PDB file of C-alpha atoms in Angstrom:
ATOM      1  CA  MET A   1      12.327 -18.865 -13.820  1.00 64.00           C
ATOM      2  CA  PRO A   2       8.598 -18.275 -13.248  1.00 85.00           C
ATOM      3  CA  PHE A   3       7.628 -17.520  -9.662  1.00 96.00           C
ATOM      4  CA  LYS A   4       5.813 -20.153  -7.635  1.00 97.00           C
ATOM      5  CA  ASN A   5       6.255 -19.341  -3.940  1.00 98.00           C
ATOM      6  CA  ILE A   6       5.574 -15.762  -2.862  1.00 98.00           C
ATOM      7  CA  THR A   7       6.089 -14.230   0.573  1.00 98.00           C
ATOM      8  CA  VAL A   8       4.362 -11.006   1.570  1.00 98.00           C
ATOM      9  CA  ALA A   9       5.971  -9.279   4.548  1.00 98.00           C
ATOM     10  CA  GLY A  10       3.466  -7.149   6.413  1.00 97.00           C
ATOM     11  CA  ALA A  11      -0.292  -7.723   6.484  1.00 97.00           C
ATOM     12  CA  GLY A  12      -1.542  -4.177   6.863  1.00 92.00           C
ATOM     13  CA  VAL A  13      -4.197  -2.654   4.630  1.00 90.00           C
ATOM     14  CA  LEU A  14      -2.169  -3.161   1.443  1.00 95.00           C
ATOM     15  CA  GLY A  15      -0.126  -6.173   2.480  1.00 97.00           C
ATOM     16  CA  SER A  16      -3.260  -8.206   3.164  1.00 97.00           C
ATOM     17  CA  GLN A  17      -4.684  -7.229  -0.232  1.00 98.00           C
ATOM     18  CA  ILE A  18      -1.440  -8.075  -2.032  1.00 98.00           C
ATOM     19  CA  ALA A  19      -1.271 -11.464  -0.342  1.00 98.00           C
ATOM     20  CA  TYR A  20      -4.838 -12.384  -1.225  1.00 98.00           C
ATOM     21  CA  GLN A  21      -4.684 -11.087  -4.805  1.00 98.00           C
ATOM     22  CA  ILE A  22      -1.601 -13.220  -5.459  1.00 98.00           C
ATOM     23  CA  ALA A  23      -3.168 -16.274  -3.812  1.00 98.00           C
ATOM     24  CA  LEU A  24      -6.400 -15.834  -5.769  1.00 98.00           C
ATOM     25  CA  ASN A  25      -4.376 -16.117  -8.962  1.00 98.00           C
ATOM     26  CA  GLY A  26      -2.916 -19.489  -8.096  1.00 97.00           C
ATOM     27  CA  PHE A  27       0.410 -18.806  -6.360  1.00 98.00           C
ATOM     28  CA  ASN A  28       1.536 -20.332  -3.071  1.00 98.00           C
ATOM     29  CA  VAL A  29       1.564 -17.449  -0.593  1.00 98.00           C
ATOM     30  CA  THR A  30       3.205 -17.131   2.807  1.00 98.00           C
ATOM     31  CA  VAL A  31       2.442 -14.107   4.974  1.00 98.00           C
ATOM     32  CA  TYR A  32       4.977 -12.785   7.485  1.00 98.00           C
ATOM     33  CA  ASN A  33       3.418 -10.562  10.138  1.00 98.00           C
ATOM     34  CA  HIS A  34       4.046  -9.805  13.799  1.00 95.00           C
ATOM     35  CA  HIS A  35       0.473 -10.797  14.715  1.00 96.00           C
ATOM     36  CA  ILE A  36      -1.062 -13.870  13.086  1.00 97.00           C
ATOM     37  CA  ASP A  37      -4.632 -13.115  14.178  1.00 96.00           C
ATOM     38  CA  THR A  38      -4.461  -9.595  12.740  1.00 95.00           C
ATOM     39  CA  ALA A  39      -3.234 -10.918   9.390  1.00 97.00           C
ATOM     40  CA  GLU A  40      -5.954 -13.555   9.280  1.00 97.00           C
ATOM     41  CA  SER A  41      -8.738 -11.117  10.134  1.00 96.00           C
ATOM     42  CA  ARG A  42      -7.611  -8.544   7.554  1.00 96.00           C
ATOM     43  CA  ILE A  43      -7.407 -11.128   4.778  1.00 98.00           C
ATOM     44  CA  ASN A  44     -10.766 -12.706   5.675  1.00 97.00           C
ATOM     45  CA  ALA A  45     -12.351  -9.241   5.779  1.00 95.00           C
ATOM     46  CA  LEU A  46     -11.657  -8.848   2.041  1.00 97.00           C
ATOM     47  CA  LYS A  47     -14.398 -11.342   1.203  1.00 97.00           C
ATOM     48  CA  ALA A  48     -17.241  -8.822   0.964  1.00 95.00           C
ATOM     49  CA  ASP A  49     -15.234  -6.516  -1.310  1.00 95.00           C
ATOM     50  CA  TYR A  50     -14.106  -9.294  -3.654  1.00 97.00           C
ATOM     51  CA  GLN A  51     -17.593 -10.741  -3.841  1.00 97.00           C
ATOM     52  CA  ARG A  52     -19.158  -7.354  -4.505  1.00 95.00           C
ATOM     53  CA  ASP A  53     -16.636  -6.085  -7.058  1.00 96.00           C
ATOM     54  CA  LEU A  54     -15.495  -9.309  -8.744  1.00 96.00           C
ATOM     55  CA  ASN A  55     -18.617 -11.451  -8.185  1.00 97.00           C
ATOM     56  CA  LEU A  56     -16.628 -14.220  -6.516  1.00 97.00           C
ATOM     57  CA  THR A  57     -18.596 -17.116  -5.098  1.00 97.00           C
ATOM     58  CA  ASP A  58     -17.907 -18.409  -1.595  1.00 97.00           C
ATOM     59  CA  GLN A  59     -16.020 -21.315  -3.159  1.00 98.00           C
ATOM     60  CA  GLU A  60     -13.900 -19.037  -5.362  1.00 98.00           C
ATOM     61  CA  PHE A  61     -12.970 -16.802  -2.442  1.00 98.00           C
ATOM     62  CA  GLN A  62     -12.110 -19.844  -0.346  1.00 98.00           C
ATOM     63  CA  ALA A  63      -9.905 -21.188  -3.149  1.00 98.00           C
ATOM     64  CA  GLY A  64      -7.811 -18.027  -2.824  1.00 98.00           C
ATOM     65  CA  LEU A  65      -7.598 -18.435   0.950  1.00 98.00           C
ATOM     66  CA  ASP A  66      -6.475 -22.027   0.496  1.00 98.00           C
ATOM     67  CA  ASN A  67      -3.414 -20.806  -1.437  1.00 98.00           C
ATOM     68  CA  ILE A  68      -2.243 -18.814   1.597  1.00 98.00           C
ATOM     69  CA  THR A  69      -0.427 -21.791   3.015  1.00 96.00           C
ATOM     70  CA  THR A  70       1.308 -20.157   5.972  1.00 97.00           C
ATOM     71  CA  ILE A  71       0.925 -17.088   8.183  1.00 98.00           C
ATOM     72  CA  THR A  72       3.898 -16.816  10.516  1.00 98.00           C
ATOM     73  CA  THR A  73       5.855 -14.526  12.809  1.00 98.00           C
ATOM     74  CA  ASP A  74       9.092 -16.363  11.920  1.00 98.00           C
ATOM     75  CA  LEU A  75      10.916 -14.670   9.054  1.00 98.00           C
ATOM     76  CA  LYS A  76      13.191 -17.650   8.361  1.00 98.00           C
ATOM     77  CA  GLU A  77      10.154 -19.899   8.067  1.00 98.00           C
ATOM     78  CA  ALA A  78       8.372 -17.348   5.879  1.00 98.00           C
ATOM     79  CA  VAL A  79      11.105 -17.103   3.235  1.00 98.00           C
ATOM     80  CA  LYS A  80      12.755 -20.532   3.313  1.00 97.00           C
ATOM     81  CA  ASP A  81      11.580 -21.387  -0.222  1.00 97.00           C
ATOM     82  CA  ALA A  82      10.505 -17.966  -1.494  1.00 98.00           C
ATOM     83  CA  ASP A  83      11.014 -17.089  -5.133  1.00 98.00           C
ATOM     84  CA  TYR A  84       9.845 -13.531  -4.518  1.00 98.00           C
ATOM     85  CA  VAL A  85       9.348 -11.435  -1.370  1.00 98.00           C
ATOM     86  CA  ILE A  86       7.166  -8.328  -1.405  1.00 98.00           C
ATOM     87  CA  GLU A  87       7.773  -6.067   1.592  1.00 98.00           C
ATOM     88  CA  ALA A  88       4.740  -4.031   2.685  1.00 98.00           C
ATOM     89  CA  LEU A  89       5.912  -2.734   6.058  1.00 96.00           C
ATOM     90  CA  PRO A  90       5.249   0.733   7.536  1.00 91.00           C
ATOM     91  CA  GLU A  91       7.043   3.693   5.963  1.00 88.00           C
ATOM     92  CA  SER A  92       9.968   3.849   8.394  1.00 90.00           C
ATOM     93  CA  LEU A  93      13.495   3.800   7.004  1.00 92.00           C
ATOM     94  CA  LYS A  94      14.886   2.418  10.250  1.00 95.00           C
ATOM     95  CA  LEU A  95      12.349  -0.410  10.285  1.00 97.00           C
ATOM     96  CA  LYS A  96      13.012  -1.293   6.649  1.00 97.00           C
ATOM     97  CA  GLU A  97      16.782  -1.271   7.191  1.00 98.00           C
ATOM     98  CA  LYS A  98      16.409  -3.783  10.017  1.00 98.00           C
ATOM     99  CA  PHE A  99      14.013  -5.942   7.992  1.00 98.00           C
ATOM    100  CA  TYR A 100      16.205  -6.122   4.879  1.00 98.00           C
ATOM    101  CA  ALA A 101      19.287  -6.969   6.920  1.00 98.00           C
ATOM    102  CA  GLU A 102      17.410  -9.901   8.453  1.00 98.00           C
ATOM    103  CA  LEU A 103      15.810 -10.880   5.147  1.00 98.00           C
ATOM    104  CA  SER A 104      19.170 -10.929   3.365  1.00 98.00           C
ATOM    105  CA  GLN A 105      20.454 -13.441   5.916  1.00 98.00           C
ATOM    106  CA  ALA A 106      17.320 -15.613   5.864  1.00 98.00           C
ATOM    107  CA  ALA A 107      16.359 -15.775   2.172  1.00 98.00           C
ATOM    108  CA  PRO A 108      17.772 -18.280  -0.340  1.00 98.00           C
ATOM    109  CA  ALA A 109      20.093 -16.950  -3.027  1.00 97.00           C
ATOM    110  CA  LYS A 110      17.342 -17.323  -5.650  1.00 98.00           C
ATOM    111  CA  THR A 111      14.935 -14.925  -3.914  1.00 98.00           C
ATOM    112  CA  ILE A 112      14.056 -11.596  -5.511  1.00 98.00           C
ATOM    113  CA  PHE A 113      13.152  -8.732  -3.157  1.00 98.00           C
ATOM    114  CA  ALA A 114      10.605  -5.991  -3.831  1.00 98.00           C
ATOM    115  CA  SER A 115       9.333  -3.122  -1.715  1.00 98.00           C
ATOM    116  CA  ASN A 116       5.845  -1.660  -1.915  1.00 97.00           C
ATOM    117  CA  SER A 117       7.138   1.552  -0.324  1.00 95.00           C
ATOM    118  CA  SER A 118       5.134   4.678  -1.094  1.00 88.00           C
ATOM    119  CA  SER A 119       7.606   7.273   0.122  1.00 85.00           C
ATOM    120  CA  PHE A 120      11.069   5.826  -0.554  1.00 93.00           C
ATOM    121  CA  ILE A 121      12.778   5.119  -3.870  1.00 96.00           C
ATOM    122  CA  PRO A 122      14.760   1.921  -4.521  1.00 98.00           C
ATOM    123  CA  SER A 123      18.185   3.533  -4.186  1.00 97.00           C
ATOM    124  CA  GLN A 124      17.307   4.466  -0.594  1.00 97.00           C
ATOM    125  CA  LEU A 125      16.673   0.829   0.313  1.00 98.00           C
ATOM    126  CA  VAL A 126      18.973  -1.166  -1.979  1.00 98.00           C
ATOM    127  CA  LYS A 127      21.963  -0.444   0.266  1.00 97.00           C
ATOM    128  CA  PHE A 128      20.293  -2.569   2.948  1.00 98.00           C
ATOM    129  CA  VAL A 129      20.175  -5.773   0.845  1.00 98.00           C
ATOM    130  CA  ASP A 130      22.808  -8.312  -0.099  1.00 98.00           C
ATOM    131  CA  ARG A 131      21.586  -8.730  -3.710  1.00 98.00           C
ATOM    132  CA  PRO A 132      21.180  -5.341  -5.435  1.00 98.00           C
ATOM    133  CA  ALA A 133      20.706  -6.996  -8.837  1.00 98.00           C
ATOM    134  CA  LYS A 134      17.617  -8.712  -7.438  1.00 98.00           C
ATOM    135  CA  PHE A 135      16.019  -5.709  -5.747  1.00 98.00           C
ATOM    136  CA  LEU A 136      13.365  -3.321  -7.049  1.00 98.00           C
ATOM    137  CA  HIS A 137      10.048  -1.750  -6.097  1.00 98.00           C
ATOM    138  CA  MET A 138       6.573  -3.024  -6.957  1.00 98.00           C
ATOM    139  CA  HIS A 139       4.004  -0.486  -5.829  1.00 98.00           C
ATOM    140  CA  PHE A 140       0.264  -1.152  -5.590  1.00 97.00           C
ATOM    141  CA  ALA A 141      -2.695   1.188  -5.184  1.00 92.00           C
ATOM    142  CA  ASN A 142      -5.224   0.569  -2.414  1.00 89.00           C
ATOM    143  CA  LYS A 143      -8.128  -1.740  -3.347  1.00 92.00           C
ATOM    144  CA  ILE A 144      -5.823  -3.505  -5.779  1.00 96.00           C
ATOM    145  CA  TRP A 145      -8.511  -5.784  -7.164  1.00 97.00           C
ATOM    146  CA  ARG A 146     -10.245  -2.673  -8.593  1.00 94.00           C
ATOM    147  CA  PHE A 147      -7.405  -0.188  -9.117  1.00 93.00           C
ATOM    148  CA  ASN A 148      -5.176  -2.857 -10.590  1.00 97.00           C
ATOM    149  CA  VAL A 149      -1.901  -1.163 -11.430  1.00 97.00           C
ATOM    150  CA  ALA A 150       1.530  -2.324 -10.312  1.00 98.00           C
ATOM    151  CA  GLU A 151       4.199   0.351 -10.676  1.00 98.00           C
ATOM    152  CA  ILE A 152       7.602  -1.271 -11.152  1.00 98.00           C
ATOM    153  CA  MET A 153      10.789   0.713 -10.555  1.00 98.00           C
ATOM    154  CA  GLY A 154      14.371  -0.490 -10.200  1.00 98.00           C
ATOM    155  CA  THR A 155      17.808   1.009  -9.680  1.00 98.00           C
ATOM    156  CA  GLU A 156      20.769   1.109 -12.053  1.00 96.00           C
ATOM    157  CA  GLN A 157      21.860  -2.146 -10.399  1.00 98.00           C
ATOM    158  CA  THR A 158      18.626  -4.054 -11.026  1.00 98.00           C
ATOM    159  CA  ASP A 159      19.131  -6.917 -13.477  1.00 98.00           C
ATOM    160  CA  PRO A 160      16.918  -6.250 -16.545  1.00 98.00           C
ATOM    161  CA  ALA A 161      15.930  -9.928 -16.546  1.00 97.00           C
ATOM    162  CA  VAL A 162      14.738  -9.614 -12.947  1.00 98.00           C
ATOM    163  CA  TYR A 163      12.789  -6.483 -13.852  1.00 98.00           C
ATOM    164  CA  GLN A 164      11.096  -8.344 -16.711  1.00 98.00           C
ATOM    165  CA  GLU A 165      10.236 -11.285 -14.442  1.00 98.00           C
ATOM    166  CA  VAL A 166       8.407  -8.906 -12.132  1.00 98.00           C
ATOM    167  CA  VAL A 167       6.587  -7.246 -15.055  1.00 98.00           C
ATOM    168  CA  ASP A 168       5.445 -10.683 -16.217  1.00 98.00           C
ATOM    169  CA  PHE A 169       4.388 -11.630 -12.686  1.00 98.00           C
ATOM    170  CA  ALA A 170       2.283  -8.469 -12.434  1.00 98.00           C
ATOM    171  CA  ARG A 171       0.280  -9.569 -15.443  1.00 98.00           C
ATOM    172  CA  GLU A 172      -0.149 -13.057 -13.964  1.00 98.00           C
ATOM    173  CA  ILE A 173      -1.856 -11.618 -10.885  1.00 98.00           C
ATOM    174  CA  LYS A 174      -4.135  -9.474 -13.083  1.00 98.00           C
ATOM    175  CA  MET A 175      -2.289  -6.205 -12.538  1.00 98.00           C
ATOM    176  CA  VAL A 176      -1.469  -3.756 -15.308  1.00 98.00           C
ATOM    177  CA  PRO A 177       2.334  -3.260 -15.063  1.00 98.00           C
ATOM    178  CA  ILE A 178       3.375   0.385 -15.136  1.00 98.00           C
ATOM    179  CA  GLU A 179       7.042   0.407 -16.065  1.00 98.00           C
ATOM    180  CA  VAL A 180       8.807   3.363 -14.432  1.00 97.00           C
ATOM    181  CA  HIS A 181      12.032   3.912 -16.350  1.00 95.00           C
ATOM    182  CA  LYS A 182      13.909   6.043 -13.834  1.00 95.00           C
ATOM    183  CA  GLU A 183      13.642   6.615 -10.119  1.00 96.00           C
ATOM    184  CA  GLN A 184      10.848   8.989  -9.163  1.00 95.00           C
ATOM    185  CA  HIS A 185       9.455   9.731  -5.726  1.00 90.00           C
ATOM    186  CA  GLY A 186       5.793   8.780  -5.835  1.00 89.00           C
ATOM    187  CA  TYR A 187       6.194   6.673  -8.983  1.00 95.00           C
ATOM    188  CA  VAL A 188       3.557   7.862 -11.491  1.00 96.00           C
ATOM    189  CA  LEU A 189       0.337   7.667  -9.469  1.00 92.00           C
ATOM    190  CA  ASN A 190       1.508   9.385  -6.303  1.00 88.00           C
ATOM    191  CA  ALA A 191       3.628  11.902  -8.200  1.00 90.00           C
ATOM    192  CA  VAL A 192       0.322  13.149  -9.586  1.00 92.00           C
ATOM    193  CA  LEU A 193      -1.894  12.400  -6.572  1.00 91.00           C
ATOM    194  CA  MET A 194       0.232  13.497  -3.601  1.00 87.00           C
ATOM    195  CA  PRO A 195       0.340  17.206  -4.482  1.00 91.00           C
ATOM    196  CA  LEU A 196      -3.461  17.146  -4.442  1.00 95.00           C
ATOM    197  CA  LEU A 197      -3.628  15.391  -1.068  1.00 95.00           C
ATOM    198  CA  ALA A 198      -0.866  17.573   0.380  1.00 93.00           C
ATOM    199  CA  SER A 199      -2.614  20.767  -0.713  1.00 96.00           C
ATOM    200  CA  ALA A 200      -5.905  19.567   0.753  1.00 98.00           C
ATOM    201  CA  MET A 201      -4.257  18.654   4.077  1.00 98.00           C
ATOM    202  CA  GLN A 202      -2.535  22.036   4.212  1.00 97.00           C
ATOM    203  CA  LEU A 203      -5.876  23.808   3.776  1.00 98.00           C
ATOM    204  CA  TRP A 204      -7.288  21.699   6.613  1.00 98.00           C
ATOM    205  CA  ALA A 205      -4.235  22.093   8.879  1.00 96.00           C
ATOM    206  CA  ASN A 206      -4.226  25.865   8.392  1.00 96.00           C
ATOM    207  CA  ASP A 207      -7.974  26.056   9.175  1.00 96.00           C
ATOM    208  CA  VAL A 208      -8.743  27.482   5.740  1.00 98.00           C
ATOM    209  CA  SER A 209     -11.611  25.039   5.223  1.00 98.00           C
ATOM    210  CA  ASP A 210     -12.948  21.746   6.554  1.00 97.00           C
ATOM    211  CA  PRO A 211     -12.449  18.363   4.847  1.00 98.00           C
ATOM    212  CA  GLN A 212     -16.022  17.938   3.588  1.00 97.00           C
ATOM    213  CA  THR A 213     -16.092  21.421   2.070  1.00 98.00           C
ATOM    214  CA  ILE A 214     -12.718  20.858   0.390  1.00 98.00           C
ATOM    215  CA  ASP A 215     -13.970  17.565  -1.044  1.00 98.00           C
ATOM    216  CA  LYS A 216     -17.194  19.163  -2.313  1.00 98.00           C
ATOM    217  CA  ASP A 217     -15.315  21.969  -4.045  1.00 98.00           C
ATOM    218  CA  TRP A 218     -12.929  19.538  -5.746  1.00 97.00           C
ATOM    219  CA  MET A 219     -15.704  17.178  -6.844  1.00 97.00           C
ATOM    220  CA  ILE A 220     -18.030  19.858  -8.168  1.00 97.00           C
ATOM    221  CA  SER A 221     -15.306  21.886  -9.856  1.00 97.00           C
ATOM    222  CA  THR A 222     -13.548  18.955 -11.555  1.00 97.00           C
ATOM    223  CA  ASN A 223     -16.384  16.430 -11.883  1.00 96.00           C
ATOM    224  CA  SER A 224     -14.204  13.997  -9.929  1.00 96.00           C
ATOM    225  CA  PRO A 225     -15.971  11.048  -8.259  1.00 94.00           C
ATOM    226  CA  MET A 226     -13.859  11.434  -5.090  1.00 96.00           C
ATOM    227  CA  GLY A 227     -12.433  14.261  -3.050  1.00 97.00           C
ATOM    228  CA  PRO A 228      -8.971  14.199  -1.451  1.00 98.00           C
ATOM    229  CA  PHE A 229     -10.200  13.365   2.050  1.00 98.00           C
ATOM    230  CA  MET A 230     -12.280  10.487   0.716  1.00 97.00           C
ATOM    231  CA  ILE A 231      -9.080   9.180  -0.859  1.00 95.00           C
ATOM    232  CA  LEU A 232      -7.190   9.599   2.420  1.00 97.00           C
ATOM    233  CA  ASP A 233      -9.837   7.586   4.255  1.00 96.00           C
ATOM    234  CA  MET A 234      -9.603   4.852   1.636  1.00 91.00           C
ATOM    235  CA  VAL A 235      -5.791   4.724   1.890  1.00 87.00           C
ATOM    236  CA  GLY A 236      -5.880   4.896   5.681  1.00 91.00           C
ATOM    237  CA  LEU A 237      -4.265   7.675   7.712  1.00 94.00           C
ATOM    238  CA  ARG A 238      -1.187   5.817   8.984  1.00 92.00           C
ATOM    239  CA  THR A 239       0.705   6.042   5.686  1.00 85.00           C
ATOM    240  CA  PRO A 240       0.001   9.787   5.116  1.00 91.00           C
ATOM    241  CA  TYR A 241       1.004  10.412   8.734  1.00 93.00           C
ATOM    242  CA  GLN A 242       4.353   8.671   8.262  1.00 88.00           C
ATOM    243  CA  MET A 243       4.906  10.462   4.958  1.00 84.00           C
ATOM    244  CA  GLU A 244       4.282  13.844   6.616  1.00 92.00           C
ATOM    245  CA  LEU A 245       6.763  12.949   9.358  1.00 90.00           C
ATOM    246  CA  ASN A 246       9.311  11.993   6.702  1.00 85.00           C
ATOM    247  CA  ALA A 247       8.646  15.240   4.830  1.00 87.00           C
ATOM    248  CA  TYR A 248       9.175  17.284   7.995  1.00 91.00           C
ATOM    249  CA  GLN A 249      12.440  15.494   8.780  1.00 88.00           C
ATOM    250  CA  THR A 250      13.652  16.209   5.244  1.00 86.00           C
ATOM    251  CA  THR A 251      12.457  19.809   4.793  1.00 91.00           C
ATOM    252  CA  LYS A 252      11.894  21.112   8.363  1.00 92.00           C
ATOM    253  CA  ASP A 253       8.834  22.869   6.947  1.00 92.00           C
ATOM    254  CA  GLU A 254       6.490  23.275   9.930  1.00 94.00           C
ATOM    255  CA  ILE A 255       3.342  22.674   7.872  1.00 95.00           C
ATOM    256  CA  HIS A 256       4.302  19.001   7.623  1.00 95.00           C
ATOM    257  CA  GLN A 257       4.676  18.814  11.393  1.00 95.00           C
ATOM    258  CA  THR A 258       1.288  20.498  11.859  1.00 96.00           C
ATOM    259  CA  ILE A 259      -0.399  18.032   9.495  1.00 97.00           C
ATOM    260  CA  ALA A 260       1.334  15.094  11.178  1.00 96.00           C
ATOM    261  CA  LYS A 261       0.122  16.227  14.616  1.00 96.00           C
ATOM    262  CA  LYS A 262      -3.467  16.523  13.425  1.00 97.00           C
ATOM    263  CA  LEU A 263      -3.338  13.119  11.758  1.00 97.00           C
ATOM    264  CA  LYS A 264      -1.726  11.613  14.873  1.00 97.00           C
ATOM    265  CA  ALA A 265      -4.601  12.880  17.019  1.00 97.00           C
ATOM    266  CA  MET A 266      -7.070  11.103  14.734  1.00 98.00           C
ATOM    267  CA  ILE A 267      -4.993   7.908  14.699  1.00 97.00           C
ATOM    268  CA  ASP A 268      -4.673   7.924  18.514  1.00 97.00           C
ATOM    269  CA  ALA A 269      -8.475   8.220  18.713  1.00 97.00           C
ATOM    270  CA  GLY A 270      -8.805   5.138  16.505  1.00 97.00           C
ATOM    271  CA  HIS A 271     -10.071   7.136  13.526  1.00 97.00           C
ATOM    272  CA  VAL A 272      -7.728   5.796  10.843  1.00 96.00           C
ATOM    273  CA  GLY A 273     -10.133   5.705   7.884  1.00 95.00           C
ATOM    274  CA  GLN A 274     -12.507   3.211   6.313  1.00 93.00           C
ATOM    275  CA  GLU A 275     -10.804   0.279   8.000  1.00 87.00           C
ATOM    276  CA  SER A 276     -11.736   1.502  11.502  1.00 93.00           C
ATOM    277  CA  GLY A 277     -15.195   2.852  10.653  1.00 95.00           C
ATOM    278  CA  GLN A 278     -14.174   6.499  10.995  1.00 97.00           C
ATOM    279  CA  GLY A 279     -11.662   8.855   9.477  1.00 97.00           C
ATOM    280  CA  PHE A 280     -12.702  12.147   7.958  1.00 98.00           C
ATOM    281  CA  TYR A 281     -16.057  10.439   7.364  1.00 98.00           C
ATOM    282  CA  HIS A 282     -18.086   7.776   9.175  1.00 97.00           C
ATOM    283  CA  TYR A 283     -18.437   4.248   7.745  1.00 97.00           C
ATOM    284  CA  PRO A 284     -20.149   2.081   6.501  1.00 93.00           C
ATOM    285  CA  ASN A 285     -22.548   4.911   5.583  1.00 95.00           C
ATOM    286  CA  PRO A 286     -20.263   7.874   4.849  1.00 96.00           C
ATOM    287  CA  GLU A 287     -21.705  11.328   4.582  1.00 97.00           C
ATOM    288  CA  PHE A 288     -20.684  11.629   0.927  1.00 97.00           C
ATOM    289  CA  GLU A 289     -23.123   8.847  -0.016  1.00 95.00           C
ATOM    290  CA  ASP A 290     -26.021  11.187   0.841  1.00 95.00           C
ATOM    291  CA  PRO A 291     -27.616  12.055  -2.555  1.00 94.00           C
ATOM    292  CA  ASP A 292     -27.622  15.701  -1.489  1.00 96.00           C
ATOM    293  CA  PHE A 293     -23.977  15.771  -0.353  1.00 96.00           C
ATOM    294  CA  LEU A 294     -22.877  18.025  -3.234  1.00 96.00           C
ATOM    295  CA  LYS A 295     -25.963  20.230  -2.992  1.00 91.00           C
ATOM    296  CA  LYS A 296     -25.661  21.364   0.606  1.00 81.00           C
TER     297      LYS A 296
END
């Protein structure tokens, strides 16, 4: 059956974007978040971006907001009539295990579950749900209204009909569905992108070069419009930090711990990227917007 009522769990940088993008395209959206005011402010803050990039009028943006019918801290309330739940919580396996145990108890039998996880694959999370045939991943890139791909990846237990429903839904919210046919850490995008970001962070962590110089070299040498640290600022530093912690726990390679410590120091100082006004660059007028940035 076509989806009608969508719940987005987690209103961080991506969760807020996912919720609004779905609402803008006519679905009834409920947002589950531990802090209602934070969810509201993040969603409302998208207005300037949507108006700049998609030329939305005030009335069109408001029409999307009007489809976000509920923002709640009560999970049972959030999913009581959900056709589809998209989980966009922090990249902690322990946190996700707890969430899916609670979600499995609270959600109706009809509800399909999806994770937006960047660092885990579906088979790592499916064991936490009560409906493996109705579980898969739907992964979005940051600034989803511009970089509009939805990477869709299931497990061997995912019902093909459920998978197709999610592919169809992606198109309905103006995403380009990227069908991932077997489990792959990083899906397609991050499988290509993360080695670049990891290499750049290693150069920085080992004091080989500074972030702006690394970005300049990459941009000049490859004619890329963005360097790796610009991308990290856009993504926000919390997710890379958690991914480096996960990598250290898995590999015990000390470089991941070193990177995590340096990122943690920035996060503790409130410098988490574009969202906070400072990351590796300063916003809203970042150094790389200087016309002479690549000439210095």
